[in-house]
PDB file of C-alpha atoms in Angstrom:
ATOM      1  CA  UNK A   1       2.466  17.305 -14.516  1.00  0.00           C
ATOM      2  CA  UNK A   2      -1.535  17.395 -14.467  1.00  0.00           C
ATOM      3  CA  UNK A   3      -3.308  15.682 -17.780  1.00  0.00           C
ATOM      4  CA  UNK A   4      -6.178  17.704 -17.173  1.00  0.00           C
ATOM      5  CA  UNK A   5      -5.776  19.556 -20.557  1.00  0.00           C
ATOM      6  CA  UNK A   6      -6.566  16.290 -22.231  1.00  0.00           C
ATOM      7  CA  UNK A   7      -9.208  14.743 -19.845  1.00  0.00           C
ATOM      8  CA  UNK A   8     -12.519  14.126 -21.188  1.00  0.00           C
ATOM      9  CA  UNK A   9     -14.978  16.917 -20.551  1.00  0.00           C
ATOM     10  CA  UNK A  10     -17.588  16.765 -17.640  1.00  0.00           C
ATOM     11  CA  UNK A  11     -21.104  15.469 -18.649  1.00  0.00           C
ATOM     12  CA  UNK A  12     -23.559  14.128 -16.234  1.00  0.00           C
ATOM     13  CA  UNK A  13     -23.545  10.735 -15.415  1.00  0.00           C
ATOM     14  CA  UNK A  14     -26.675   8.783 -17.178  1.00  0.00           C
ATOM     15  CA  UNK A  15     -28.001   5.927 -19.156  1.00  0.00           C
ATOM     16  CA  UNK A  16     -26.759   2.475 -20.308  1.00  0.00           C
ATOM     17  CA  UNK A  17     -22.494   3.428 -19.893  1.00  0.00           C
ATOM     18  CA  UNK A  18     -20.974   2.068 -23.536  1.00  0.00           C
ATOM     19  CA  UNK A  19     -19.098  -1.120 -23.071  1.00  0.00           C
ATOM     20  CA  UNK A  20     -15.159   0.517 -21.749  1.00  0.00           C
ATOM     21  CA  UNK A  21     -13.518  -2.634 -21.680  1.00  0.00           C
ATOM     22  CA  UNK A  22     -14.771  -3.491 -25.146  1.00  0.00           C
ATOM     23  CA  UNK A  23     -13.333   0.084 -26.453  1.00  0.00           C
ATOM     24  CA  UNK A  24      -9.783  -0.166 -24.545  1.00  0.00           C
ATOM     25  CA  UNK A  25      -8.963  -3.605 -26.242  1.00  0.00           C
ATOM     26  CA  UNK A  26      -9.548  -2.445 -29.746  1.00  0.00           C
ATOM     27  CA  UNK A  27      -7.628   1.047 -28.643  1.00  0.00           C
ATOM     28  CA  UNK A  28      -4.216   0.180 -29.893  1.00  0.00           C
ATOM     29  CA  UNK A  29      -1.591   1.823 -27.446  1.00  0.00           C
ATOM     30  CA  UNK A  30      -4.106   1.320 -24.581  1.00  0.00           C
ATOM     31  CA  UNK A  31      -4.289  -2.418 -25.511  1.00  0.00           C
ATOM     32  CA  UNK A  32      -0.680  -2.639 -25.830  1.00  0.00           C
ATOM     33  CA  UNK A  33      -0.090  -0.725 -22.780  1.00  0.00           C
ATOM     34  CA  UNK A  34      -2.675  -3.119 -20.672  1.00  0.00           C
ATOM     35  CA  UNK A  35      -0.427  -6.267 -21.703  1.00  0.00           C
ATOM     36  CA  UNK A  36       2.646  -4.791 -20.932  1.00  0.00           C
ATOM     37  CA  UNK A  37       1.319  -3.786 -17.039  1.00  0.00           C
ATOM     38  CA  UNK A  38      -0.091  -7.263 -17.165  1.00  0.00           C
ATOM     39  CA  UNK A  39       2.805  -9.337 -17.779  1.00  0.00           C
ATOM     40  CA  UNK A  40       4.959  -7.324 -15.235  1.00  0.00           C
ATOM     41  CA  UNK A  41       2.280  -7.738 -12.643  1.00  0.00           C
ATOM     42  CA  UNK A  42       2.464 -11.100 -13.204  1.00  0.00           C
ATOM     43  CA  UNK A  43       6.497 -11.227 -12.631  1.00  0.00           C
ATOM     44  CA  UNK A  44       5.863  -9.373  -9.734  1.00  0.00           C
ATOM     45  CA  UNK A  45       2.951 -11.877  -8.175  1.00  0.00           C
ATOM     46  CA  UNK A  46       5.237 -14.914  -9.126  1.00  0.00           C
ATOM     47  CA  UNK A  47       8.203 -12.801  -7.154  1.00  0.00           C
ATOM     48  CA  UNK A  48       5.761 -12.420  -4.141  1.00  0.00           C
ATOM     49  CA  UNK A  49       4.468 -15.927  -4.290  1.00  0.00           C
ATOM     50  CA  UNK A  50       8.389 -16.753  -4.374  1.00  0.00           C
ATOM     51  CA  UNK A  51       8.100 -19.220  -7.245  1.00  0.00           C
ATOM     52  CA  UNK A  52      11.040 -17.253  -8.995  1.00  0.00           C
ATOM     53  CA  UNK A  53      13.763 -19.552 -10.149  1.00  0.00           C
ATOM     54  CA  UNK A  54      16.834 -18.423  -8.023  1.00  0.00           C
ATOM     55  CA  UNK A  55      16.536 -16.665  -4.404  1.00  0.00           C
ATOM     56  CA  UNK A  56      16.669 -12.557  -5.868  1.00  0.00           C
ATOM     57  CA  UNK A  57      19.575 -12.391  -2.757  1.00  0.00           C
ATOM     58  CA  UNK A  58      21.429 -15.070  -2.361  1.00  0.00           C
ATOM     59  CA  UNK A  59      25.030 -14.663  -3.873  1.00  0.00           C
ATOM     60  CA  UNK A  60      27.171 -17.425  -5.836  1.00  0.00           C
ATOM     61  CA  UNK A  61      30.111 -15.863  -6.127  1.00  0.00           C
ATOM     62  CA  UNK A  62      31.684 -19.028  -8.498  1.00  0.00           C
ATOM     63  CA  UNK A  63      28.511 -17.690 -10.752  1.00  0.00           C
ATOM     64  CA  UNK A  64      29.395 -13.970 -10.822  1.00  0.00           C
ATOM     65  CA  UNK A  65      28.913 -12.077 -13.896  1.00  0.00           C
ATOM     66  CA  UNK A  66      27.470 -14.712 -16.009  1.00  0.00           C
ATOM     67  CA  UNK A  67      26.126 -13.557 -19.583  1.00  0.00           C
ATOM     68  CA  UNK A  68      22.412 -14.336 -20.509  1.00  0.00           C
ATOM     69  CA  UNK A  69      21.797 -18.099 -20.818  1.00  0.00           C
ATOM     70  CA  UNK A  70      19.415 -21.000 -20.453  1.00  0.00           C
ATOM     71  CA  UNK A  71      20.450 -21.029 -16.713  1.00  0.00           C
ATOM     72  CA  UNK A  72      20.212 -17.667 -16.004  1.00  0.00           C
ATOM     73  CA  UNK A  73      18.182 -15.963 -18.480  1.00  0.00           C
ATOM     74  CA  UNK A  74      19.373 -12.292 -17.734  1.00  0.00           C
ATOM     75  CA  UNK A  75      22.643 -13.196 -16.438  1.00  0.00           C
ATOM     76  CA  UNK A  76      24.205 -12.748 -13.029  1.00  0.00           C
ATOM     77  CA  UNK A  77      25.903  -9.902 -11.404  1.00  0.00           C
ATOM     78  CA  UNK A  78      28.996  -9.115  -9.816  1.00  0.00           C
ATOM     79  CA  UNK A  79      27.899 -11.455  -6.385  1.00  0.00           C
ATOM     80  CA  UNK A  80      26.841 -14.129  -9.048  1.00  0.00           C
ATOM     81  CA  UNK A  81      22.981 -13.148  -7.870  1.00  0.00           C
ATOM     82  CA  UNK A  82      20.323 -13.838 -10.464  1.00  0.00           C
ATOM     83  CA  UNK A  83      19.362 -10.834 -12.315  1.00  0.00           C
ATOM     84  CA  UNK A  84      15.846 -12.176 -13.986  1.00  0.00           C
ATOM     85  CA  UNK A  85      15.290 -13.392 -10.167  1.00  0.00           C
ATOM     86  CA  UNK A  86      16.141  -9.781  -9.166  1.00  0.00           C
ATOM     87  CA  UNK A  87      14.495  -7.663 -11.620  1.00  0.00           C
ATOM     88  CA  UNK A  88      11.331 -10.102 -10.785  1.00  0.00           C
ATOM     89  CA  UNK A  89      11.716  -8.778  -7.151  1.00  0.00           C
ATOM     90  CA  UNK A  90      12.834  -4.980  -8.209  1.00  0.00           C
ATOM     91  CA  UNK A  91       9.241  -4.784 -10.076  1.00  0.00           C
ATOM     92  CA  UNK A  92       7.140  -6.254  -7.495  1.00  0.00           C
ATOM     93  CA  UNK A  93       8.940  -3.271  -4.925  1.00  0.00           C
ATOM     94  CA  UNK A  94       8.566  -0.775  -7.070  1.00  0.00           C
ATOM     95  CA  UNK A  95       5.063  -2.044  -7.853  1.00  0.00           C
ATOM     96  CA  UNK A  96       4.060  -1.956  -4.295  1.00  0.00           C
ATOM     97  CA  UNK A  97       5.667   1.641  -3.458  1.00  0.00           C
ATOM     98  CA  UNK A  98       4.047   3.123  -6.681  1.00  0.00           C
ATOM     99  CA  UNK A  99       0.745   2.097  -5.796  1.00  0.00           C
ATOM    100  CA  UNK A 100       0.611   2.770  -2.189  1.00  0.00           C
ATOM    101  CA  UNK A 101       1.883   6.372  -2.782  1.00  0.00           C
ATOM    102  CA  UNK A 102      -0.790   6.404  -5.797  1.00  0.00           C
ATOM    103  CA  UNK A 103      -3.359   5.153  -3.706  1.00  0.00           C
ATOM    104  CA  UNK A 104      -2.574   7.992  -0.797  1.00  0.00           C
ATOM    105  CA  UNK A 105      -2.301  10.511  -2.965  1.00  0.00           C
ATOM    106  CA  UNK A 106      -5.500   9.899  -4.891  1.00  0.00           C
ATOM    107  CA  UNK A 107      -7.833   9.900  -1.671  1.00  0.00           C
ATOM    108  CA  UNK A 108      -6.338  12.910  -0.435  1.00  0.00           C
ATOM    109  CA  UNK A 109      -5.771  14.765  -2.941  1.00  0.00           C
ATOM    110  CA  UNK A 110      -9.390  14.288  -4.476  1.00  0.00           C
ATOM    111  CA  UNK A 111     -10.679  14.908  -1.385  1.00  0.00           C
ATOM    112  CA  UNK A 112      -8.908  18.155  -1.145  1.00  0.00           C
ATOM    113  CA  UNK A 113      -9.884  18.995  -4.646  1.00  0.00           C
ATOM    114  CA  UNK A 114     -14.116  18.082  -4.029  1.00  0.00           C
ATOM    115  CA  UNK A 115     -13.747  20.271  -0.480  1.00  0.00           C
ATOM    116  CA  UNK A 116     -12.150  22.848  -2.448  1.00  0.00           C
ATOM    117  CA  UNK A 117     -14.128  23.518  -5.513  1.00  0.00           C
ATOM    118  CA  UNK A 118     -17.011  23.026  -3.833  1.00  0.00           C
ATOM    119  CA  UNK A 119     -17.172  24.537  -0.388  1.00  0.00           C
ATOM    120  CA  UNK A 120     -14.988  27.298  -1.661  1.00  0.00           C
ATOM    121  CA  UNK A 121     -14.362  29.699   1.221  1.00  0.00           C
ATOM    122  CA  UNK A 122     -11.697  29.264   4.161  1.00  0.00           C
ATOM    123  CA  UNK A 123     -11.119  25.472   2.889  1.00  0.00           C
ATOM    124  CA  UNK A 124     -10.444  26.776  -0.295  1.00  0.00           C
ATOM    125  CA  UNK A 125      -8.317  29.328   0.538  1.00  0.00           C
ATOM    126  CA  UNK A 126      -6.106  27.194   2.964  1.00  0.00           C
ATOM    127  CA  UNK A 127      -5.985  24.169   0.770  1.00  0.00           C
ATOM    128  CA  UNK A 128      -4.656  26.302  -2.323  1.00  0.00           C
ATOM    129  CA  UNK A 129      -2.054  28.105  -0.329  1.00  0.00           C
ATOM    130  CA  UNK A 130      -0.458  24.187   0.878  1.00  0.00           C
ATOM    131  CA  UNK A 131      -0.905  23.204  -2.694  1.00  0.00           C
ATOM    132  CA  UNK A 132       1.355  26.057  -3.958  1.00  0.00           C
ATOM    133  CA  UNK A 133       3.793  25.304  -0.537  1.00  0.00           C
ATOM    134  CA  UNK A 134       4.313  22.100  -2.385  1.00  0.00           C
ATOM    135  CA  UNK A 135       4.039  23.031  -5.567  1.00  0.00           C
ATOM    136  CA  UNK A 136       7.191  25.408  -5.272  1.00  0.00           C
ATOM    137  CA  UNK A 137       9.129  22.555  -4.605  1.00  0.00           C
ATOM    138  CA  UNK A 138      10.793  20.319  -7.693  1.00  0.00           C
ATOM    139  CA  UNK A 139       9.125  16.964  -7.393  1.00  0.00           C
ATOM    140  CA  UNK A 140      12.373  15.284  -7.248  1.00  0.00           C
ATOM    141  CA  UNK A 141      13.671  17.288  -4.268  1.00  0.00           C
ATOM    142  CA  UNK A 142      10.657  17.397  -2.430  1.00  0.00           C
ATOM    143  CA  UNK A 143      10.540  13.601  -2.120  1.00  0.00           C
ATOM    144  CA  UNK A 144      14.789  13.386  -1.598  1.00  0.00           C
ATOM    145  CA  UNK A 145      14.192  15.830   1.221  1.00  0.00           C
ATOM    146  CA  UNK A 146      10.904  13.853   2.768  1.00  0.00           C
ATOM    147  CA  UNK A 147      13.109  10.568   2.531  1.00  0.00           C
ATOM    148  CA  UNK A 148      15.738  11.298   4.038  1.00  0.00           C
ATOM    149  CA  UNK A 149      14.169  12.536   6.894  1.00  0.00           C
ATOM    150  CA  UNK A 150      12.553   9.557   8.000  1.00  0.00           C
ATOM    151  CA  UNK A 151      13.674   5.740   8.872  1.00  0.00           C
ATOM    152  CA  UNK A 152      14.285   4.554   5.504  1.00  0.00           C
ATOM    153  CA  UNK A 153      11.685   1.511   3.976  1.00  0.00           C
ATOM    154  CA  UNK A 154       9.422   1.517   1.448  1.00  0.00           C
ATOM    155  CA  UNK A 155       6.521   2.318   3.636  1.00  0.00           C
ATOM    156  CA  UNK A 156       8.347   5.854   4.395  1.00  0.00           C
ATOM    157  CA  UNK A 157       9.441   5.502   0.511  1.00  0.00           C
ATOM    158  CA  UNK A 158       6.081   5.693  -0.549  1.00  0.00           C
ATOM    159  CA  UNK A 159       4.550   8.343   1.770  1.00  0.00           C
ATOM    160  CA  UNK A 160       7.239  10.698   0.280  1.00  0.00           C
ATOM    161  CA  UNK A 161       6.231   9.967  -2.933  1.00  0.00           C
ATOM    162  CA  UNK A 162       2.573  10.300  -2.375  1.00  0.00           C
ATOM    163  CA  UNK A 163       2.762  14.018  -0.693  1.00  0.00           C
ATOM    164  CA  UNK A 164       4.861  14.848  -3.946  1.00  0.00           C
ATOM    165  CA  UNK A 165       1.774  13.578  -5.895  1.00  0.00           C
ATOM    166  CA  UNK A 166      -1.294  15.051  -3.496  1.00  0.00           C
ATOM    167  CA  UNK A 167      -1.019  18.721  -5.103  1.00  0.00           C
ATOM    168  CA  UNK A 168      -1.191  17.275  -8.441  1.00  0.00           C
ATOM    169  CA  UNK A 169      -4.877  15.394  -7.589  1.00  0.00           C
ATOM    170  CA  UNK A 170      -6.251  18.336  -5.697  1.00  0.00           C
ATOM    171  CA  UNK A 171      -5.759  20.468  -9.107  1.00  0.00           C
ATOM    172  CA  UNK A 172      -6.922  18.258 -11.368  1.00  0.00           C
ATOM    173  CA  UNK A 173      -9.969  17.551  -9.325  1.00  0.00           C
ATOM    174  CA  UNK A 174     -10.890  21.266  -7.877  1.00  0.00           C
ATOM    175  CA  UNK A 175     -10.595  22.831 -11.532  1.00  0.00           C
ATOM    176  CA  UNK A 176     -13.694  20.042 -12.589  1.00  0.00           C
ATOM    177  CA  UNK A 177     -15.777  20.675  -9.410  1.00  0.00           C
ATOM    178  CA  UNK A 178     -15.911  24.560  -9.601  1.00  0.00           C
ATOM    179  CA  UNK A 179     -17.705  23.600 -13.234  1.00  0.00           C
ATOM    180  CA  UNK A 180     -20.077  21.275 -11.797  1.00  0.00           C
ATOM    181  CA  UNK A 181     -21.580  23.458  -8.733  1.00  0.00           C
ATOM    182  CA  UNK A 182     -22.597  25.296 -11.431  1.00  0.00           C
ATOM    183  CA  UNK A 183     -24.285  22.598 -13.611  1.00  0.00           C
ATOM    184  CA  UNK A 184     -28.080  22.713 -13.076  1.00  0.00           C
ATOM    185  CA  UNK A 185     -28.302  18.834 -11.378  1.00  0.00           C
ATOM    186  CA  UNK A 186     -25.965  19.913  -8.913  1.00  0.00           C
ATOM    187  CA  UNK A 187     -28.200  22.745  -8.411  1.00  0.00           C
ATOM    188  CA  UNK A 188     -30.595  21.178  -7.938  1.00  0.00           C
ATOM    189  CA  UNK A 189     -29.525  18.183  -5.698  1.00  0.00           C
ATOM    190  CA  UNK A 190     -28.506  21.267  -3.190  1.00  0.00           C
ATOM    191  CA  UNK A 191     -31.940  23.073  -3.398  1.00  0.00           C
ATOM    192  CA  UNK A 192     -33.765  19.642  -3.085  1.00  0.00           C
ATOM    193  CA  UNK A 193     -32.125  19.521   0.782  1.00  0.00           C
ATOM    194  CA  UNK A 194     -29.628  17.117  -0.172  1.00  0.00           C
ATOM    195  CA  UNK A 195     -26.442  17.546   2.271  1.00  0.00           C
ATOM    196  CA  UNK A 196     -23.116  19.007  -0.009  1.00  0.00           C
ATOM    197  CA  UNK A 197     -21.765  15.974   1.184  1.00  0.00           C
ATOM    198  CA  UNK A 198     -23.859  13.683   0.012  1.00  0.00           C
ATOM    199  CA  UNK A 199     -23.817  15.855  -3.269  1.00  0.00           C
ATOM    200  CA  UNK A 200     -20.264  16.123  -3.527  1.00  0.00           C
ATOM    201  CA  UNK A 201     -19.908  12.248  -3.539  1.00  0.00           C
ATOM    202  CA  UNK A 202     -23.039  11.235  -5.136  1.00  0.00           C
ATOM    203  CA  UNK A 203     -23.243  14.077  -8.448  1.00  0.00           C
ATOM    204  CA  UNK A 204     -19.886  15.666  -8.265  1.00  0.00           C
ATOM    205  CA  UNK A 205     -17.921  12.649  -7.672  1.00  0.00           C
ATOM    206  CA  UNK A 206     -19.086  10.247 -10.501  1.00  0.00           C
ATOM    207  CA  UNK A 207     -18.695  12.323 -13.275  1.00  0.00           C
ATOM    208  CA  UNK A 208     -14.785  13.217 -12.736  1.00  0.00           C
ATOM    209  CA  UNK A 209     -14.164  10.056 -12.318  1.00  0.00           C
ATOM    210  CA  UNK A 210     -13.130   9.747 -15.563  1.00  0.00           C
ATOM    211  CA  UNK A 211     -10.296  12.216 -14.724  1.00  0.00           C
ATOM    212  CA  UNK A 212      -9.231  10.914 -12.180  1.00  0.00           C
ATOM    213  CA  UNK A 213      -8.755   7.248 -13.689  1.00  0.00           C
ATOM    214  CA  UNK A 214      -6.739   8.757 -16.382  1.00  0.00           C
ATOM    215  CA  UNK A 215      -4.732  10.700 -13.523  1.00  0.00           C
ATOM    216  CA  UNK A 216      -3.775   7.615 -11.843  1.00  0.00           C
ATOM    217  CA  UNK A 217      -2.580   5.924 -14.240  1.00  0.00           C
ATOM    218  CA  UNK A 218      -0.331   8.252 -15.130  1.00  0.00           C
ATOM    219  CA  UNK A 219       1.067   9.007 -11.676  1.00  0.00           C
ATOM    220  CA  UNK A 220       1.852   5.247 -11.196  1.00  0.00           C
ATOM    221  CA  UNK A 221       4.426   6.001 -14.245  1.00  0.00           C
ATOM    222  CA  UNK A 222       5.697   8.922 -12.678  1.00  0.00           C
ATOM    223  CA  UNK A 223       6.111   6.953  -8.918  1.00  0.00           C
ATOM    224  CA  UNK A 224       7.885   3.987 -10.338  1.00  0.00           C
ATOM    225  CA  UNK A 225       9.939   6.797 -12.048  1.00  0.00           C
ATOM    226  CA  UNK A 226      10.490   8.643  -8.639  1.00  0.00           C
ATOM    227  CA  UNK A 227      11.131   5.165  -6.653  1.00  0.00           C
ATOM    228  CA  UNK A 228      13.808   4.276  -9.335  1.00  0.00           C
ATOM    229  CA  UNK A 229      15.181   7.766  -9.119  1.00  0.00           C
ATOM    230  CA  UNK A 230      15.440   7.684  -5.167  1.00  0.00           C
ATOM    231  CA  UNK A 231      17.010   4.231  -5.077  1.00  0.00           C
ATOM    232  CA  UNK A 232      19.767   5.197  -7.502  1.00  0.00           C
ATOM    233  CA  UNK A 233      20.488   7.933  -4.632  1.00  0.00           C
ATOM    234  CA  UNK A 234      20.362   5.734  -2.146  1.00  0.00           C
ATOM    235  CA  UNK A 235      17.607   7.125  -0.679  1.00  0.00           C
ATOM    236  CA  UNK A 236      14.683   4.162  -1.903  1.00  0.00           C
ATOM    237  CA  UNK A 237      13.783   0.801  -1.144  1.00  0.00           C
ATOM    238  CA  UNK A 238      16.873  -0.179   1.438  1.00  0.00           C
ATOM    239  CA  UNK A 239      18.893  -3.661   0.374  1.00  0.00           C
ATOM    240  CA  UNK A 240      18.694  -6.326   0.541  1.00  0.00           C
ATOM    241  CA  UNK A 241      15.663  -5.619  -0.990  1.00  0.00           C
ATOM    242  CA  UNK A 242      16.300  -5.576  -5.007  1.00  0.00           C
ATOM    243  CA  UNK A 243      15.141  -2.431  -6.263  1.00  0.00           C
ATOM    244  CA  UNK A 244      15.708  -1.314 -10.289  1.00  0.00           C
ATOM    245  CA  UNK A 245      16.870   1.968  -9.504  1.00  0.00           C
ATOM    246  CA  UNK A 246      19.233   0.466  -7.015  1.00  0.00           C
ATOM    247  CA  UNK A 247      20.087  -2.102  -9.458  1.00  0.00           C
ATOM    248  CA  UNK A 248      20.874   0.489 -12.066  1.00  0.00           C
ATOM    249  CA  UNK A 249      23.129   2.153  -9.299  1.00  0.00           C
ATOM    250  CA  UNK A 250      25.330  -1.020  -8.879  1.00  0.00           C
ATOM    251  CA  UNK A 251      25.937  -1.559 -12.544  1.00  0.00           C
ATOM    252  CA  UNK A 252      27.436   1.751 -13.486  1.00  0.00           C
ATOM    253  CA  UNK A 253      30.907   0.488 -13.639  1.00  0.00           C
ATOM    254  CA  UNK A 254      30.088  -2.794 -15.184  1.00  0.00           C
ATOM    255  CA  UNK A 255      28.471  -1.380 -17.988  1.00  0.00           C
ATOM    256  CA  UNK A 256      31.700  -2.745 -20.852  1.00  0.00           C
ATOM    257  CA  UNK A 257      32.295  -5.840 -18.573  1.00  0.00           C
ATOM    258  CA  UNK A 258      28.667  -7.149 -17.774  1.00  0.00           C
ATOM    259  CA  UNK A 259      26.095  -4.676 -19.820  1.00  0.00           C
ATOM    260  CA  UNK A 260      23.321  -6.956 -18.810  1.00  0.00           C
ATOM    261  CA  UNK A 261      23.355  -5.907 -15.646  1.00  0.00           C
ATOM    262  CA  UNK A 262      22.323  -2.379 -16.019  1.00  0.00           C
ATOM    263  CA  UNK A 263      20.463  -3.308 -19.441  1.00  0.00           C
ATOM    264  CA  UNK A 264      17.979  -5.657 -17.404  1.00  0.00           C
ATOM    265  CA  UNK A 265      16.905  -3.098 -14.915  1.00  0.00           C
ATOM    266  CA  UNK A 266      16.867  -0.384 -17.047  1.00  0.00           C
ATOM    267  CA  UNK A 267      14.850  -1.712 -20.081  1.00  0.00           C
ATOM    268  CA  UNK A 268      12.353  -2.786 -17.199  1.00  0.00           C
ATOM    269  CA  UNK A 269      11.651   0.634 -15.819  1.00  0.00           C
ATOM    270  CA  UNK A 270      11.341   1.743 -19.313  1.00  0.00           C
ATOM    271  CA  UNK A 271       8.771  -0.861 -20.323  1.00  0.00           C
ATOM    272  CA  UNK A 272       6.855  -0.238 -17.313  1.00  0.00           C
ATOM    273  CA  UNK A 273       6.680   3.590 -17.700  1.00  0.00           C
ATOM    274  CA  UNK A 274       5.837   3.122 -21.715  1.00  0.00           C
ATOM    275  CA  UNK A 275       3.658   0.546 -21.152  1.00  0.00           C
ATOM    276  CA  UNK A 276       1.712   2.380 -18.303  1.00  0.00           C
ATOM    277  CA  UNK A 277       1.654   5.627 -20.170  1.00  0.00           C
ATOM    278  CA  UNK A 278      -0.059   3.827 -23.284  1.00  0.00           C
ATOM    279  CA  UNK A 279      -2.674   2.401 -21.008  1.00  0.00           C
ATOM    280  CA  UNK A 280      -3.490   6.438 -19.660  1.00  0.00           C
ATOM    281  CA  UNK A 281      -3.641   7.518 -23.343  1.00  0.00           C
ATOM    282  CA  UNK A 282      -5.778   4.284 -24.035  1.00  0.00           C
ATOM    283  CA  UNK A 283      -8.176   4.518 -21.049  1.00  0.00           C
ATOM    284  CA  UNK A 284      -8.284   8.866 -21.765  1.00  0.00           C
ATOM    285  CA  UNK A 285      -9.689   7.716 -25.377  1.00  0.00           C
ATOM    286  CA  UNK A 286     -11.874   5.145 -23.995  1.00  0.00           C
ATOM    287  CA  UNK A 287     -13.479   7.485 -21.327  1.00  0.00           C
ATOM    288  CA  UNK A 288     -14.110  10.568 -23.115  1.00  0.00           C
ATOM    289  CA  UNK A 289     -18.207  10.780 -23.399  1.00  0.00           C
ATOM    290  CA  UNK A 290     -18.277  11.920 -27.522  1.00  0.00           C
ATOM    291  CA  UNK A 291     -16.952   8.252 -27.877  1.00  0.00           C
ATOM    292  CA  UNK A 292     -13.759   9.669 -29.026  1.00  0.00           C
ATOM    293  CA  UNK A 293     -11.237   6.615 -29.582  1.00  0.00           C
ATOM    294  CA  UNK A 294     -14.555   3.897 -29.089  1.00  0.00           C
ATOM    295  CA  UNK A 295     -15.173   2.866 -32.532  1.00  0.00           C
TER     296      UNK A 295
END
């Protein structure tokens, strides 16, 4: 699940960096992919700021199952809810689950990874063996299991989601870091009397950082994927809280009647996963030190 295979090689970290943000906007699918993330983090900030134009949970039953208009721009469902209003809300949810989870997974699991490839010994050892514990487990199942265990809300949602996600950042950060003890700055930061902390963060650290960039943004597709998945089972972001997956759920029988209401949703979770997919392969280009994709 790992793009390590296609993450730019390790160099050391020096001189004037080339201008990134220059090189992603003339990369085409990362350019694309950075407007699509945009404009549905937008519709999720108006959805927080609550400037959306109908209340994403109030029902108007007279309203129900609406098609697409100037009133109600995605329609209604079956209540006579709002489902612009409600796919507004679903993204800013799944938004905020994908990048706590992200976010928890990413600190832990790169710290893992640095103690692991570098320290080697006992750490090592123990932190491989609860990688492969997790590991052995389908993604999917692993974060059913972990959800259903605990008091369900998206705070519990997205701590099941992150330990799904923690093995993934400890391998794609340990494989880098056994390379780079062996590089001779690192070598020589150690010999110097620098601490392996203060080497681990300061030489190691830095220059898989491009990895680990590209890693994220990938595993934010792959969360909003798992939310969705969870909440169609029930098991995600508890009503009345609009969720897509949730939203997909509901609209399986009114798919001949009403196909708006499942189209909505759907297409949403499918822009969001394209468009944050294209921004990974965008910022992998832009990162890679030969300059591969910066033209």
């Amino acid at each position: 699940m790992s793009d390590l295979a296609q993450a730019p090689p390790l160099v050391a970290v020096s001189g004037r960096p080339p201008n990134r943000w220059r090189a992603l906007l003339r990369s085409p699918s990362g350019m694309t992919g950075l407007v699509i993330v945009v404009l549905l983090l937008i519709l999720s900030v108006v959805s927080l700021l609550g400037l959306l134009p109908y209340d994403p949970i109030a029902q108007d039953p007279p309203a129900r199952l609406q098609p697409p208009s100037g009133q109600h721009w995605f329609g209604t469902d079956q209540f006579g809810r709002d489902v612009f209003s409600r796919v507004a809300a679903g993204v800013a949810n799944s938004a905020l689950v994908a990048i706590v989870a992200v976010t928890f997974a990413t600190v832990v699991g790169t710290l893992g990874g640095l103690v692991a490839g570098f320290i080697r010994g006992v750490p090592d050892v123990a932190i491989g063996a609860m990688t492969n514990v997790l590991f052995a487990f389908p993604p999917l199942l692993l974060a059913l299991t972990l959800a259903s265990v605990f008091t369900r809300n998206w705070f519990t949602v997205a701590v099941a989601i992150a330990v799904v996600y923690v093995p993934i950042f400890v391998r794609v950060t340990r494989g880098p870091v056994l390379t780079l003890r062996e590089v001779e700055f690192v070598k020589a930061a150690t010999t110097t009397g620098q601490s392996r902390t203060g080497t681990m963060f300061r030489h190691v650290l830095p220059n898989i950082g491009a990895i680990i960039i590209v890693q994220v943004t990938l595993s934010l597709s792959w969360a909003v994927l798992t939310e969705a998945s969870l909440s169609f089972l029930g098991l995600g972001t508890p009503p009345p809280a609009p969720s897509l997956g949730s939203m997909v759920y509901d609209a399986r029988t009114l798919v001949q009647v009403a196909p708006w209401t499942m189209l909505a949703p759907g297409g949403v979770i499918v822009l969001l996963v394209v468009g944050l997919n294209l921004l990974g392969d965008g910022l992998r280009d832009v990162l890679d030190p030969r300059g591969r994709g910066v033209r």
